[in-house]
Short mmCIF file of N, CA and C in Angstrom, two decimals:
data_model
loop_
_atom_site.label_atom_id
_atom_site.label_comp_id
_atom_site.label_asym_id
_atom_site.label_seq_id
_atom_site.Cartn_x
_atom_site.Cartn_y
_atom_site.Cartn_z
N UNK A 106 -30.98 -53.48 -55.41
CA UNK A 106 -30.98 -52.45 -54.46
C UNK A 106 -32.01 -51.38 -54.86
N UNK A 107 -32.12 -51.22 -56.13
CA UNK A 107 -33.10 -50.25 -56.58
C UNK A 107 -34.49 -50.75 -56.28
N UNK A 108 -34.65 -52.01 -56.33
CA UNK A 108 -35.94 -52.59 -56.04
C UNK A 108 -36.25 -52.41 -54.56
N UNK A 109 -35.29 -52.59 -53.74
CA UNK A 109 -35.46 -52.42 -52.32
C UNK A 109 -35.85 -50.97 -52.02
N UNK A 110 -35.16 -50.04 -52.68
CA UNK A 110 -35.48 -48.63 -52.45
C UNK A 110 -36.88 -48.32 -52.95
N UNK A 111 -37.28 -48.89 -54.06
CA UNK A 111 -38.60 -48.58 -54.59
C UNK A 111 -39.68 -49.22 -53.73
N UNK A 112 -39.45 -50.39 -53.15
CA UNK A 112 -40.43 -51.02 -52.30
C UNK A 112 -40.58 -50.23 -50.99
N UNK A 113 -39.50 -49.67 -50.55
CA UNK A 113 -39.55 -48.86 -49.34
C UNK A 113 -40.08 -47.46 -49.64
N UNK A 114 -40.16 -47.07 -50.83
CA UNK A 114 -40.67 -45.77 -51.24
C UNK A 114 -39.61 -44.71 -51.19
N UNK A 115 -38.37 -45.16 -51.38
CA UNK A 115 -37.28 -44.21 -51.33
C UNK A 115 -36.76 -44.03 -52.73
N UNK A 116 -36.64 -42.72 -53.12
CA UNK A 116 -36.05 -42.39 -54.42
C UNK A 116 -34.58 -42.09 -54.17
N UNK A 117 -33.70 -42.90 -54.73
CA UNK A 117 -32.27 -42.76 -54.43
C UNK A 117 -31.70 -41.45 -54.94
N UNK A 118 -32.23 -40.90 -56.06
CA UNK A 118 -31.75 -39.62 -56.55
C UNK A 118 -32.13 -38.50 -55.57
N UNK A 119 -33.31 -38.62 -55.09
CA UNK A 119 -33.79 -37.63 -54.12
C UNK A 119 -33.01 -37.77 -52.81
N UNK A 120 -32.69 -39.01 -52.44
CA UNK A 120 -31.93 -39.25 -51.22
C UNK A 120 -30.53 -38.65 -51.33
N UNK A 121 -29.89 -38.83 -52.45
CA UNK A 121 -28.55 -38.26 -52.65
C UNK A 121 -28.63 -36.73 -52.64
N UNK A 122 -29.66 -36.18 -53.26
CA UNK A 122 -29.82 -34.73 -53.28
C UNK A 122 -30.05 -34.23 -51.85
N UNK A 123 -30.81 -34.95 -51.08
CA UNK A 123 -31.07 -34.54 -49.70
C UNK A 123 -29.78 -34.66 -48.86
N UNK A 124 -29.01 -35.69 -49.10
CA UNK A 124 -27.74 -35.84 -48.37
C UNK A 124 -26.80 -34.70 -48.73
N UNK A 125 -26.73 -34.36 -50.02
CA UNK A 125 -25.87 -33.25 -50.46
C UNK A 125 -26.37 -31.95 -49.84
N UNK A 126 -27.69 -31.74 -49.89
CA UNK A 126 -28.26 -30.53 -49.27
C UNK A 126 -27.95 -30.48 -47.76
N UNK A 127 -28.06 -31.64 -47.10
CA UNK A 127 -27.76 -31.68 -45.67
C UNK A 127 -26.30 -31.34 -45.41
N UNK A 128 -25.41 -31.90 -46.24
CA UNK A 128 -23.99 -31.61 -46.07
C UNK A 128 -23.67 -30.14 -46.35
N UNK A 129 -24.30 -29.58 -47.37
CA UNK A 129 -24.09 -28.14 -47.66
C UNK A 129 -24.61 -27.30 -46.48
N UNK A 130 -25.80 -27.65 -46.00
CA UNK A 130 -26.38 -26.93 -44.86
C UNK A 130 -25.50 -27.09 -43.61
N UNK A 131 -24.98 -28.31 -43.41
CA UNK A 131 -24.09 -28.55 -42.28
C UNK A 131 -22.81 -27.72 -42.41
N UNK A 132 -22.24 -27.67 -43.62
CA UNK A 132 -21.03 -26.86 -43.84
C UNK A 132 -21.31 -25.37 -43.59
N UNK A 133 -22.43 -24.86 -44.09
CA UNK A 133 -22.80 -23.45 -43.92
C UNK A 133 -23.02 -23.14 -42.43
N UNK A 134 -23.74 -24.03 -41.74
CA UNK A 134 -23.96 -23.82 -40.32
C UNK A 134 -22.64 -23.86 -39.54
N UNK A 135 -21.78 -24.85 -39.91
CA UNK A 135 -20.48 -24.95 -39.26
C UNK A 135 -19.66 -23.69 -39.47
N UNK A 136 -19.63 -23.22 -40.72
CA UNK A 136 -18.81 -22.07 -41.08
C UNK A 136 -19.34 -20.77 -40.49
N UNK A 137 -20.65 -20.53 -40.59
CA UNK A 137 -21.21 -19.22 -40.22
C UNK A 137 -21.94 -19.18 -38.88
N UNK A 138 -22.31 -20.31 -38.33
CA UNK A 138 -23.03 -20.28 -37.06
C UNK A 138 -22.24 -20.95 -35.93
N UNK A 139 -21.89 -22.21 -36.13
CA UNK A 139 -21.27 -22.97 -35.06
C UNK A 139 -19.86 -22.44 -34.74
N UNK A 140 -19.06 -22.13 -35.75
CA UNK A 140 -17.69 -21.63 -35.57
C UNK A 140 -17.68 -20.30 -34.80
N UNK A 141 -18.44 -19.29 -35.26
CA UNK A 141 -18.46 -18.02 -34.52
C UNK A 141 -19.01 -18.16 -33.11
N UNK A 142 -20.02 -19.04 -32.94
CA UNK A 142 -20.58 -19.23 -31.60
C UNK A 142 -19.52 -19.85 -30.69
N UNK A 143 -18.79 -20.86 -31.21
CA UNK A 143 -17.71 -21.46 -30.42
C UNK A 143 -16.62 -20.44 -30.10
N UNK A 144 -16.26 -19.61 -31.10
CA UNK A 144 -15.23 -18.58 -30.87
C UNK A 144 -15.72 -17.59 -29.81
N UNK A 145 -16.99 -17.20 -29.90
CA UNK A 145 -17.55 -16.26 -28.93
C UNK A 145 -17.57 -16.89 -27.52
N UNK A 146 -17.96 -18.17 -27.45
CA UNK A 146 -17.99 -18.86 -26.16
C UNK A 146 -16.58 -18.99 -25.57
N UNK A 147 -15.62 -19.29 -26.43
CA UNK A 147 -14.24 -19.40 -25.97
C UNK A 147 -13.72 -18.04 -25.49
N UNK A 148 -14.05 -17.01 -26.25
CA UNK A 148 -13.66 -15.66 -25.86
C UNK A 148 -14.30 -15.28 -24.52
N UNK A 149 -15.55 -15.63 -24.38
CA UNK A 149 -16.26 -15.33 -23.13
C UNK A 149 -15.67 -16.11 -21.95
N UNK A 150 -15.32 -17.37 -22.21
CA UNK A 150 -14.72 -18.19 -21.18
C UNK A 150 -13.38 -17.59 -20.73
N UNK A 151 -12.58 -17.12 -21.71
CA UNK A 151 -11.31 -16.49 -21.36
C UNK A 151 -11.54 -15.22 -20.54
N UNK A 152 -12.57 -14.45 -20.92
CA UNK A 152 -12.90 -13.22 -20.18
C UNK A 152 -13.29 -13.56 -18.73
N UNK A 153 -14.10 -14.59 -18.58
CA UNK A 153 -14.53 -15.00 -17.24
C UNK A 153 -13.33 -15.47 -16.43
N UNK A 154 -12.46 -16.28 -17.04
CA UNK A 154 -11.27 -16.75 -16.34
C UNK A 154 -10.38 -15.57 -15.93
N UNK A 155 -10.23 -14.60 -16.85
CA UNK A 155 -9.44 -13.42 -16.54
C UNK A 155 -10.08 -12.63 -15.40
N UNK A 156 -11.40 -12.51 -15.44
CA UNK A 156 -12.12 -11.81 -14.36
C UNK A 156 -11.93 -12.52 -13.03
N UNK A 157 -12.01 -13.85 -13.02
CA UNK A 157 -11.79 -14.62 -11.79
C UNK A 157 -10.36 -14.46 -11.29
N UNK A 158 -9.42 -14.51 -12.23
CA UNK A 158 -8.01 -14.34 -11.87
C UNK A 158 -7.78 -12.94 -11.29
N UNK A 159 -8.37 -11.93 -11.94
CA UNK A 159 -8.25 -10.55 -11.44
C UNK A 159 -8.91 -10.42 -10.07
N UNK A 160 -10.05 -11.08 -9.89
CA UNK A 160 -10.73 -11.03 -8.60
C UNK A 160 -9.87 -11.69 -7.50
N UNK A 161 -9.24 -12.82 -7.84
CA UNK A 161 -8.34 -13.48 -6.88
C UNK A 161 -7.17 -12.56 -6.52
N UNK A 162 -6.58 -11.93 -7.54
CA UNK A 162 -5.47 -11.01 -7.28
C UNK A 162 -5.93 -9.83 -6.43
N UNK A 163 -7.11 -9.31 -6.75
CA UNK A 163 -7.65 -8.19 -5.97
C UNK A 163 -7.90 -8.63 -4.52
N UNK A 164 -8.41 -9.86 -4.36
CA UNK A 164 -8.63 -10.39 -3.01
C UNK A 164 -7.31 -10.53 -2.26
N UNK A 165 -6.28 -11.03 -2.95
CA UNK A 165 -4.97 -11.16 -2.32
C UNK A 165 -4.42 -9.78 -1.94
N UNK A 166 -4.55 -8.81 -2.87
CA UNK A 166 -4.08 -7.46 -2.58
C UNK A 166 -4.86 -6.86 -1.42
N UNK A 167 -6.15 -7.12 -1.38
CA UNK A 167 -6.97 -6.61 -0.27
C UNK A 167 -6.53 -7.24 1.05
N UNK A 168 -6.26 -8.54 1.02
CA UNK A 168 -5.79 -9.22 2.23
C UNK A 168 -4.42 -8.67 2.66
N UNK A 169 -3.53 -8.46 1.67
CA UNK A 169 -2.21 -7.88 1.98
C UNK A 169 -2.37 -6.48 2.56
N UNK A 170 -3.28 -5.71 1.94
CA UNK A 170 -3.53 -4.35 2.41
C UNK A 170 -4.07 -4.36 3.83
N UNK A 171 -5.00 -5.26 4.12
CA UNK A 171 -5.55 -5.37 5.47
C UNK A 171 -4.46 -5.79 6.45
N UNK A 172 -3.59 -6.70 6.03
CA UNK A 172 -2.49 -7.15 6.89
C UNK A 172 -1.53 -5.99 7.16
N UNK A 173 -1.21 -5.23 6.10
CA UNK A 173 -0.33 -4.07 6.27
C UNK A 173 -0.98 -3.05 7.21
N UNK A 174 -2.27 -2.86 7.04
CA UNK A 174 -3.00 -1.90 7.88
C UNK A 174 -2.94 -2.35 9.35
N UNK A 175 -3.14 -3.65 9.57
CA UNK A 175 -3.06 -4.17 10.94
C UNK A 175 -1.66 -3.95 11.51
N UNK A 176 -0.64 -4.21 10.69
CA UNK A 176 0.73 -4.04 11.16
C UNK A 176 1.03 -2.57 11.45
N UNK A 177 0.55 -1.68 10.58
CA UNK A 177 0.76 -0.25 10.80
C UNK A 177 0.06 0.19 12.09
N UNK A 178 -1.16 -0.28 12.29
CA UNK A 178 -1.88 0.06 13.52
C UNK A 178 -1.17 -0.49 14.75
N UNK A 179 -0.67 -1.71 14.64
CA UNK A 179 0.07 -2.31 15.76
C UNK A 179 1.31 -1.49 16.06
N UNK A 180 2.03 -1.12 15.00
CA UNK A 180 3.23 -0.30 15.17
C UNK A 180 2.88 1.06 15.78
N UNK A 181 1.80 1.66 15.31
CA UNK A 181 1.37 2.96 15.84
C UNK A 181 1.00 2.84 17.31
N UNK A 182 0.30 1.76 17.67
CA UNK A 182 -0.06 1.56 19.08
C UNK A 182 1.20 1.39 19.95
N UNK A 183 2.16 0.64 19.43
CA UNK A 183 3.41 0.44 20.16
C UNK A 183 4.12 1.77 20.35
N UNK A 184 4.19 2.57 19.28
CA UNK A 184 4.83 3.88 19.39
C UNK A 184 4.09 4.77 20.37
N UNK A 185 2.75 4.72 20.32
CA UNK A 185 1.96 5.54 21.25
C UNK A 185 2.23 5.11 22.69
N UNK A 186 2.30 3.80 22.94
CA UNK A 186 2.61 3.33 24.29
C UNK A 186 3.99 3.80 24.72
N UNK A 187 4.97 3.73 23.80
CA UNK A 187 6.32 4.19 24.12
C UNK A 187 6.33 5.68 24.46
N UNK A 188 5.60 6.46 23.66
CA UNK A 188 5.54 7.90 23.90
C UNK A 188 4.90 8.19 25.25
N UNK A 189 3.81 7.49 25.55
CA UNK A 189 3.13 7.69 26.83
C UNK A 189 4.06 7.29 27.98
N UNK A 190 4.78 6.19 27.82
CA UNK A 190 5.70 5.73 28.87
C UNK A 190 6.83 6.75 29.06
N UNK A 191 7.37 7.25 27.96
CA UNK A 191 8.43 8.27 28.06
C UNK A 191 7.90 9.52 28.76
N UNK A 192 6.69 9.92 28.39
CA UNK A 192 6.09 11.11 29.02
C UNK A 192 5.88 10.87 30.51
N UNK A 193 5.43 9.67 30.88
CA UNK A 193 5.23 9.35 32.29
C UNK A 193 6.56 9.38 33.04
N UNK A 194 7.59 8.78 32.44
CA UNK A 194 8.90 8.78 33.08
C UNK A 194 9.43 10.21 33.22
N UNK A 195 9.25 11.01 32.17
CA UNK A 195 9.69 12.41 32.22
C UNK A 195 8.93 13.17 33.30
N UNK A 196 7.63 12.89 33.41
CA UNK A 196 6.82 13.55 34.44
C UNK A 196 7.30 13.15 35.84
N UNK A 197 7.59 11.87 36.02
CA UNK A 197 8.10 11.42 37.32
C UNK A 197 9.45 12.06 37.63
N UNK A 198 10.30 12.14 36.61
CA UNK A 198 11.62 12.76 36.78
C UNK A 198 11.45 14.23 37.15
N UNK A 199 10.58 14.92 36.42
CA UNK A 199 10.32 16.33 36.71
C UNK A 199 9.74 16.48 38.11
N UNK A 200 8.84 15.56 38.47
CA UNK A 200 8.22 15.60 39.80
C UNK A 200 9.28 15.46 40.88
N UNK A 201 10.17 14.50 40.71
CA UNK A 201 11.21 14.28 41.72
C UNK A 201 12.18 15.46 41.74
N UNK A 202 12.51 16.02 40.57
CA UNK A 202 13.39 17.17 40.53
C UNK A 202 12.75 18.36 41.24
N UNK A 203 11.46 18.56 40.98
CA UNK A 203 10.74 19.66 41.62
C UNK A 203 10.70 19.44 43.13
N UNK A 204 10.47 18.19 43.55
CA UNK A 204 10.42 17.88 44.99
C UNK A 204 11.78 18.15 45.63
N UNK A 205 12.86 17.74 44.96
CA UNK A 205 14.21 17.96 45.50
C UNK A 205 14.49 19.46 45.58
N UNK A 206 14.12 20.16 44.51
CA UNK A 206 14.34 21.61 44.49
C UNK A 206 13.52 22.30 45.58
N UNK A 207 12.27 21.89 45.75
CA UNK A 207 11.42 22.48 46.79
C UNK A 207 11.99 22.19 48.18
N UNK A 208 12.49 20.96 48.36
CA UNK A 208 13.08 20.60 49.65
C UNK A 208 14.31 21.45 49.92
N UNK A 209 15.14 21.63 48.88
CA UNK A 209 16.35 22.45 49.04
C UNK A 209 15.98 23.89 49.37
N UNK A 210 14.96 24.41 48.69
CA UNK A 210 14.52 25.78 48.97
C UNK A 210 13.96 25.89 50.39
N UNK A 211 13.21 24.86 50.80
CA UNK A 211 12.65 24.87 52.15
C UNK A 211 13.77 24.85 53.19
N UNK A 212 14.78 24.01 52.96
CA UNK A 212 15.91 23.96 53.88
C UNK A 212 16.65 25.29 53.91
N UNK A 213 16.80 25.88 52.73
CA UNK A 213 17.47 27.18 52.64
C UNK A 213 16.69 28.23 53.42
N UNK A 214 15.37 28.22 53.27
CA UNK A 214 14.51 29.17 53.99
C UNK A 214 14.61 28.92 55.49
N UNK A 215 14.63 27.63 55.89
CA UNK A 215 14.73 27.30 57.31
C UNK A 215 16.05 27.79 57.88
N UNK A 216 17.15 27.54 57.16
CA UNK A 216 18.47 27.98 57.62
C UNK A 216 18.50 29.50 57.71
N UNK A 217 17.95 30.15 56.69
CA UNK A 217 17.90 31.62 56.68
C UNK A 217 17.07 32.14 57.84
N UNK A 218 15.93 31.50 58.10
CA UNK A 218 15.06 31.92 59.20
C UNK A 218 15.76 31.70 60.54
N UNK A 219 16.46 30.56 60.69
CA UNK A 219 17.19 30.30 61.94
C UNK A 219 18.27 31.34 62.15
N UNK A 220 18.99 31.69 61.06
CA UNK A 220 20.05 32.70 61.18
C UNK A 220 19.44 34.04 61.57
N UNK A 221 18.32 34.36 60.95
CA UNK A 221 17.65 35.62 61.26
C UNK A 221 17.15 35.64 62.71
N UNK A 222 16.61 34.50 63.13
CA UNK A 222 16.13 34.40 64.52
C UNK A 222 17.32 34.55 65.48
N UNK A 223 18.45 33.92 65.17
CA UNK A 223 19.63 34.03 66.01
C UNK A 223 20.12 35.48 66.09
N UNK A 224 20.10 36.17 64.92
CA UNK A 224 20.50 37.58 64.91
C UNK A 224 19.58 38.41 65.79
N UNK A 225 18.27 38.17 65.61
CA UNK A 225 17.29 38.90 66.41
C UNK A 225 17.49 38.60 67.91
N UNK A 226 17.79 37.36 68.22
CA UNK A 226 18.02 36.95 69.60
C UNK A 226 19.23 37.68 70.17
N UNK A 227 20.33 37.69 69.39
CA UNK A 227 21.55 38.36 69.85
C UNK A 227 21.31 39.86 70.01
N UNK A 228 20.57 40.43 69.05
CA UNK A 228 20.25 41.86 69.11
C UNK A 228 19.41 42.16 70.35
N UNK A 229 18.40 41.30 70.59
CA UNK A 229 17.53 41.50 71.75
C UNK A 229 18.32 41.34 73.04
N UNK A 230 19.19 40.32 73.10
CA UNK A 230 20.02 40.12 74.30
C UNK A 230 20.90 41.33 74.54
N UNK A 231 21.50 41.87 73.46
CA UNK A 231 22.36 43.05 73.61
C UNK A 231 21.56 44.24 74.11
N UNK A 232 20.34 44.41 73.57
CA UNK A 232 19.49 45.53 74.02
C UNK A 232 19.11 45.34 75.49
N UNK A 233 18.77 44.10 75.84
CA UNK A 233 18.38 43.82 77.23
C UNK A 233 19.56 44.08 78.16
N UNK A 234 20.75 43.63 77.78
CA UNK A 234 21.94 43.85 78.59
C UNK A 234 22.18 45.35 78.77
N UNK A 235 22.01 46.07 77.69
CA UNK A 235 22.23 47.51 77.76
C UNK A 235 21.24 48.16 78.72
N UNK A 236 19.98 47.75 78.61
CA UNK A 236 18.95 48.33 79.50
C UNK A 236 19.18 47.89 80.95
N UNK A 237 19.54 46.64 81.15
CA UNK A 237 19.81 46.14 82.50
C UNK A 237 20.99 46.89 83.09
N UNK A 238 21.99 47.13 82.25
CA UNK A 238 23.16 47.87 82.72
C UNK A 238 22.77 49.26 83.19
N UNK A 239 21.91 49.91 82.41
CA UNK A 239 21.44 51.23 82.79
C UNK A 239 20.65 51.18 84.07
N UNK A 240 19.80 50.17 84.22
CA UNK A 240 19.00 50.01 85.43
C UNK A 240 19.88 49.71 86.65
N UNK A 241 20.91 48.91 86.44
CA UNK A 241 21.82 48.58 87.54
C UNK A 241 22.56 49.83 88.00
N UNK A 242 22.99 50.63 87.02
CA UNK A 242 23.71 51.87 87.37
C UNK A 242 22.78 52.78 88.15
N UNK A 243 21.54 52.89 87.68
CA UNK A 243 20.59 53.77 88.38
C UNK A 243 20.31 53.23 89.77
N UNK A 244 20.15 51.91 89.89
CA UNK A 244 19.86 51.31 91.20
C UNK A 244 21.07 51.47 92.10
N UNK A 245 22.23 51.27 91.58
CA UNK A 245 23.45 51.39 92.37
C UNK A 245 23.64 52.82 92.84
N UNK A 246 23.35 53.79 92.00
CA UNK A 246 23.47 55.19 92.39
C UNK A 246 22.53 55.50 93.53
N UNK A 247 21.33 54.96 93.43
CA UNK A 247 20.38 55.22 94.50
C UNK A 247 20.83 54.55 95.79
N UNK A 248 21.36 53.33 95.68
CA UNK A 248 21.78 52.61 96.87
C UNK A 248 23.04 53.25 97.43
N UNK A 249 23.98 53.50 96.64
CA UNK A 249 25.24 54.03 97.11
C UNK A 249 25.10 55.52 97.35
N UNK A 250 24.37 56.16 96.59
CA UNK A 250 24.14 57.58 96.75
C UNK A 250 25.17 58.42 96.04
N UNK A 251 26.00 57.86 95.35
CA UNK A 251 26.98 58.66 94.64
C UNK A 251 27.18 58.10 93.25
N UNK A 252 27.72 58.87 92.45
CA UNK A 252 27.94 58.49 91.06
C UNK A 252 29.31 57.89 90.95
N UNK A 253 29.38 56.76 90.29
CA UNK A 253 30.67 56.12 90.08
C UNK A 253 31.17 56.57 88.70
N UNK A 254 32.42 56.39 88.51
CA UNK A 254 32.91 56.82 87.19
C UNK A 254 32.53 55.78 86.14
N UNK A 255 32.60 56.15 84.90
CA UNK A 255 32.12 55.33 83.79
C UNK A 255 32.86 54.03 83.62
N UNK A 256 34.15 54.03 83.91
CA UNK A 256 34.94 52.82 83.75
C UNK A 256 34.58 51.80 84.79
N UNK A 257 34.42 52.22 86.02
CA UNK A 257 34.05 51.30 87.09
C UNK A 257 32.66 50.74 86.84
N UNK A 258 31.76 51.61 86.37
CA UNK A 258 30.38 51.15 86.06
C UNK A 258 30.41 50.02 85.04
N UNK A 259 31.13 50.24 84.04
CA UNK A 259 31.16 49.27 82.95
C UNK A 259 31.74 47.95 83.43
N UNK A 260 32.78 48.00 84.21
CA UNK A 260 33.40 46.78 84.71
C UNK A 260 32.44 46.01 85.60
N UNK A 261 31.75 46.69 86.44
CA UNK A 261 30.82 46.04 87.36
C UNK A 261 29.65 45.42 86.58
N UNK A 262 29.18 46.17 85.61
CA UNK A 262 28.02 45.67 84.83
C UNK A 262 28.41 44.42 84.07
N UNK A 263 29.53 44.45 83.41
CA UNK A 263 29.97 43.30 82.63
C UNK A 263 30.22 42.12 83.54
N UNK A 264 30.79 42.37 84.70
CA UNK A 264 31.06 41.30 85.64
C UNK A 264 29.78 40.66 86.12
N UNK A 265 28.79 41.48 86.44
CA UNK A 265 27.54 40.94 86.96
C UNK A 265 26.75 40.22 85.82
N UNK A 266 26.81 40.70 84.62
CA UNK A 266 26.09 40.06 83.50
C UNK A 266 26.73 38.75 83.11
N UNK A 267 28.03 38.70 83.14
CA UNK A 267 28.74 37.49 82.74
C UNK A 267 28.61 36.38 83.76
N UNK A 268 28.30 36.69 84.98
CA UNK A 268 28.15 35.67 86.01
C UNK A 268 26.86 34.89 85.79
N UNK A 269 25.89 35.49 85.23
CA UNK A 269 24.60 34.84 85.05
C UNK A 269 24.62 34.05 83.83
#
């Protein structure tokens, strides 16, 4: 075997020393370079996974928040519609109440005006009767030529007025 190594130009002592050196270098690299790099990469991978997980949670919370916002807006719109409808109904109720009240007042005014007109009519009729009575007495005095007593005058006037 030594002959084979010498024909190939390989020094076995040097080869063993190089293998030992390679193993020492491999151990040093493993211990001080490859191990920390792997730990750093693993740490970084965990950080990235945590960031992705946090981003997913934030996305879910954002979606929930948007859903809650939509529901709140929907609820607010519904309440606004209810308030507007109640206000409309109240306005219609007030409108009808005002109309009924105005109609009642108008009827009251009409009844009052009719009563007043009737009073004025009766007053005017009484005044006219009184004046006609006076005119009849004056005409009768001129025709008859004498004055009648007050009781007879009144009876005649009332009789003649009531006939008409």
